[in-house]
CSV table of C-alpha atoms in Angstrom, one decimal:
chain,number,residue,atom,x,y,z
Y,397,TRP,CA,42.8,305.8,21.4
Y,398,ARG,CA,42.4,308.4,18.7
Y,399,PRO,CA,44.4,308.7,15.5
Y,400,PRO,CA,47.2,311.3,15.5
Y,401,ALA,CA,46.3,314.6,13.8
Y,402,GLU,CA,49.4,314.5,11.6
Y,403,GLY,CA,52.1,312.2,10.5
Y,404,LYS,CA,51.7,308.5,9.7
Y,405,ARG,CA,48.1,307.6,10.6
Y,406,GLU,CA,46.6,304.3,11.6
Y,407,THR,CA,42.9,304.1,11.3
Y,408,ALA,CA,40.7,303.2,14.2
Y,409,THR,CA,39.6,300.2,12.2
Y,410,ALA,CA,43.2,299.0,11.8
Y,411,THR,CA,43.7,299.4,15.5
Y,412,GLY,CA,40.6,297.4,16.1
Y,413,GLN,CA,41.9,294.6,13.9
Y,414,ARG,CA,45.2,294.6,15.8
Y,415,LEU,CA,43.3,294.5,19.1
Y,416,ARG,CA,41.2,291.5,17.8
Y,417,ASN,CA,44.4,289.7,16.8
Y,418,ALA,CA,46.0,290.4,20.2
Y,419,VAL,CA,42.9,288.9,21.9
Y,420,ILE,CA,43.0,285.8,19.8
Y,421,GLU,CA,46.7,285.4,20.7
Y,422,ASN,CA,46.2,285.8,24.4
Y,423,ALA,CA,42.5,284.9,25.0
Y,424,ALA,CA,42.9,283.8,28.6
Y,425,ARG,CA,44.3,287.2,29.7
Y,426,TYR,CA,41.9,289.3,27.6
Y,427,SER,CA,38.9,287.3,28.6
Y,428,ALA,CA,39.8,287.6,32.3
Y,429,ASN,CA,39.7,291.4,31.9
Y,430,ALA,CA,37.1,291.6,29.2
Y,431,ALA,CA,34.6,293.7,31.2
Y,432,ARG,CA,37.1,296.5,31.5
Y,433,PHE,CA,36.7,297.1,27.7
Y,434,PHE,CA,33.0,297.9,28.0
Y,435,GLU,CA,33.7,301.7,28.2
Y,436,VAL,CA,35.9,302.0,25.2
Y,437,PRO,CA,34.5,302.9,21.7
Y,438,LEU,CA,32.1,300.4,20.3
Y,439,LEU,CA,34.5,299.4,17.5
Y,440,TYR,CA,37.0,298.2,20.1
Y,441,VAL,CA,34.4,296.4,22.3
Y,442,ARG,CA,33.4,294.5,19.2
Y,443,ALA,CA,37.0,293.7,18.4
Y,444,VAL,CA,37.5,292.1,21.8
Y,445,LEU,CA,34.2,290.1,21.5
Y,446,ASP,CA,35.2,289.0,17.9
Y,447,GLY,CA,38.6,288.0,19.1
Y,448,LEU,CA,37.2,286.0,22.0
Y,449,GLU,CA,34.7,284.3,19.8
Y,450,ASN,CA,37.4,283.3,17.4
Y,451,ALA,CA,39.5,281.9,20.3
Y,452,SER,CA,36.5,280.1,21.7
Y,453,ASN,CA,35.6,278.5,18.3
Y,454,ASN,CA,39.2,277.3,18.2
Y,455,ARG,CA,38.9,275.9,21.7
Y,456,ALA,CA,41.5,278.2,23.3
Y,457,THR,CA,41.3,278.6,27.0
Y,458,LEU,CA,39.0,281.5,28.1
Y,459,ASP,CA,38.2,282.9,31.5
Y,460,TRP,CA,34.5,282.6,31.0
Y,461,ASP,CA,33.8,284.6,34.2
Y,462,GLY,CA,35.3,287.7,32.7
Y,463,ALA,CA,33.9,287.0,29.2
Y,464,ILE,CA,30.3,286.5,30.6
Y,465,ASP,CA,30.7,289.8,32.5
Y,466,LEU,CA,31.3,291.7,29.2
Y,467,ILE,CA,28.7,289.7,27.3
Y,468,ALA,CA,26.1,290.6,30.0
Y,469,LYS,CA,27.1,294.3,30.1
Y,470,VAL,CA,26.8,294.6,26.3
Y,471,ILE,CA,23.5,292.8,25.9
Y,472,GLN,CA,21.8,294.1,29.0
Y,473,SER,CA,22.9,297.7,28.6
Y,474,GLY,CA,20.8,300.4,26.9
Y,475,GLU,CA,21.7,301.7,23.5
Y,476,ARG,CA,25.2,303.3,23.4
Y,477,PRO,CA,25.9,306.1,20.9
Y,478,SER,CA,28.9,306.1,18.7
Y,479,SER,CA,32.0,307.7,20.3
Y,480,GLY,CA,32.4,310.0,17.2
Y,481,LEU,CA,35.7,308.3,16.5
Y,482,GLU,CA,36.2,308.0,12.7
Y,483,GLY,CA,35.4,304.4,11.9
Y,484,ASP,CA,33.5,303.6,15.1
Y,485,ASP,CA,30.3,301.7,15.0
Y,486,THR,CA,27.2,303.9,14.5
Y,487,ASP,CA,25.3,302.2,17.4
Y,488,SER,CA,25.7,299.2,19.7
Y,489,SER,CA,23.8,296.7,17.5
Y,490,TRP,CA,27.0,295.1,16.1
Y,491,CYS,CA,28.4,294.8,19.6
Y,492,ARG,CA,25.3,293.1,20.9
Y,493,LYS,CA,25.4,290.7,17.9
Y,494,ALA,CA,29.1,290.0,18.6
Y,495,ALA,CA,28.4,289.4,22.3
Y,496,ALA,CA,25.6,287.0,21.3
Y,497,ASP,CA,27.9,285.1,18.9
Y,498,LEU,CA,30.5,284.7,21.7
Y,499,LEU,CA,27.8,283.5,24.1
Y,500,ALA,CA,26.6,280.9,21.5
Y,501,SER,CA,30.2,279.7,20.9
Y,502,GLY,CA,30.6,279.1,24.7
Y,503,LEU,CA,27.2,277.4,25.0
Y,504,ARG,CA,27.9,275.1,22.0
Y,505,GLN,CA,30.8,273.6,23.9
Y,506,GLY,CA,28.5,272.2,26.6
Y,507,ALA,CA,30.2,271.4,29.9
Y,508,GLN,CA,33.6,272.3,28.4
Y,509,GLY,CA,32.5,275.9,27.7
Y,510,ILE,CA,30.7,278.3,30.0
Y,511,PRO,CA,30.6,277.1,33.7
Y,512,PHE,CA,27.1,276.2,34.9
Y,513,VAL,CA,27.4,278.6,37.8
Y,514,HIS,CA,26.4,281.2,35.3
Y,515,GLU,CA,23.1,279.5,34.5
Y,516,THR,CA,20.8,282.2,35.8
Y,517,LEU,CA,22.8,285.0,34.2
Y,518,VAL,CA,23.1,283.2,30.9
Y,519,ILE,CA,19.3,282.6,30.7
Y,520,ASP,CA,18.6,286.2,31.6
Y,521,VAL,CA,21.1,287.4,28.9
Y,522,VAL,CA,19.6,285.1,26.2
Y,523,GLN,CA,16.1,286.3,27.1
Y,524,GLU,CA,17.2,290.0,26.9
Y,525,PHE,CA,18.9,289.5,23.6
Y,526,TYR,CA,15.7,287.8,22.2
Y,527,ARG,CA,13.6,290.8,23.5
Y,528,LYS,CA,15.9,293.3,21.9
Y,529,ALA,CA,16.3,291.6,18.6
Y,530,PRO,CA,14.5,293.4,15.8
Y,531,GLN,CA,11.5,291.5,14.3
Y,532,GLN,CA,12.7,292.3,10.7
Y,533,PRO,CA,16.1,291.4,9.2
Y,534,GLU,CA,18.7,294.2,9.4
Y,535,ALA,CA,20.3,293.4,6.1
Y,536,GLU,CA,18.8,294.8,2.9
Y,537,ASN,CA,19.9,291.6,1.0
Y,538,PHE,CA,18.4,289.2,3.5
Y,539,GLU,CA,16.0,287.5,1.1
Y,540,GLU,CA,18.8,286.8,-1.4
Y,541,SER,CA,21.2,285.6,1.3
Y,542,TYR,CA,18.5,283.4,2.9
Y,543,ARG,CA,17.6,281.9,-0.5
Y,544,SER,CA,21.2,280.9,-1.2
Y,545,TYR,CA,22.2,279.9,2.4
Y,546,PRO,CA,19.2,279.7,4.7
Y,547,PHE,CA,21.2,278.9,7.9
Y,548,TYR,CA,23.8,281.6,7.4
Y,549,GLY,CA,21.3,284.1,6.1
Y,550,ALA,CA,19.2,283.6,9.3
Y,551,GLN,CA,22.3,283.5,11.6
Y,552,GLY,CA,23.5,286.8,10.1
Y,553,THR,CA,20.5,288.6,11.7
Y,554,ALA,CA,19.9,289.4,15.3
Y,555,ARG,CA,16.6,287.6,15.3
Y,556,GLY,CA,18.2,284.4,13.8
Y,557,THR,CA,21.0,284.6,16.4
Y,558,ALA,CA,18.3,285.0,19.2
Y,559,VAL,CA,16.6,281.8,18.0
Y,560,GLU,CA,19.9,280.0,17.8
Y,561,LEU,CA,20.7,281.1,21.4
Y,562,ALA,CA,17.4,279.8,22.6
Y,563,LEU,CA,18.3,276.4,21.1
Y,564,VAL,CA,22.0,276.2,22.2
Y,565,VAL,CA,21.1,277.3,25.8
Y,566,LEU,CA,18.9,274.2,26.0
Y,567,PHE,CA,21.8,272.0,24.6
Y,568,TRP,CA,24.1,273.6,27.2
Y,569,LEU,CA,21.6,273.1,30.1
Y,570,SER,CA,21.2,269.4,29.0
Y,571,LYS,CA,24.9,268.8,29.9
Y,572,ASP,CA,24.3,269.7,33.6
Y,573,ASP,CA,22.4,267.0,35.5
Y,574,SER,CA,21.9,269.3,38.4
Y,575,ASN,CA,19.1,271.2,36.6
Y,576,VAL,CA,15.7,270.0,35.3
Y,577,VAL,CA,16.8,270.1,31.7
Y,578,GLY,CA,19.9,268.1,32.4
Y,579,ARG,CA,18.0,265.4,34.3
Y,580,ALA,CA,15.4,265.0,31.5
Y,581,PRO,CA,16.8,266.5,28.3
Y,582,LYS,CA,14.1,264.9,26.1
Y,583,SER,CA,11.5,266.8,28.1
Y,584,ALA,CA,13.5,270.1,28.1
Y,585,LEU,CA,10.8,272.2,26.5
Y,586,ASP,CA,8.1,270.9,28.8
Y,587,ASN,CA,10.2,271.5,32.0
Y,588,LEU,CA,11.3,275.0,31.4
Y,589,ASP,CA,9.8,277.4,33.9
Y,590,ARG,CA,11.1,280.5,32.2
């Protein structure tokens, strides 16, 4: 979608917000087809991810197979440039962060969230996000934010989200007694082979 050259204009940002709201309202349908959005401008990919995260946080039904496909594509792909669309994200860092936030939301739900058949892919995606996360905070006001609200200050960075993912993936794995972490959750760190 591109804004019309003349007449009444709707910005790409406004369209992205409408897409986010549509995803929230019909999360099952959009999550089932989520991977199809990977090729659209970054702003719209992020809108889909944000909408799915909102729906997940509110315990709406998601098709995690489709959602995981999009999450994996976004996090495991190389850097995508902006589409040039006015209002589009300048790079894919915000999309990767939104994908990680959606993944964390699904993992926090334990057995009621992401199906355990995705264990290998989820672990690979968490590791990839951790490897790609910048060592330094992206925000210029990080120190001030961290001083005021340490958890939210850290969570607002890709590195903080990567650490959170490492922890919530252990929580998620602990809910599946078919794996070594689930069989002995108190020894989770000792038993990880990855």
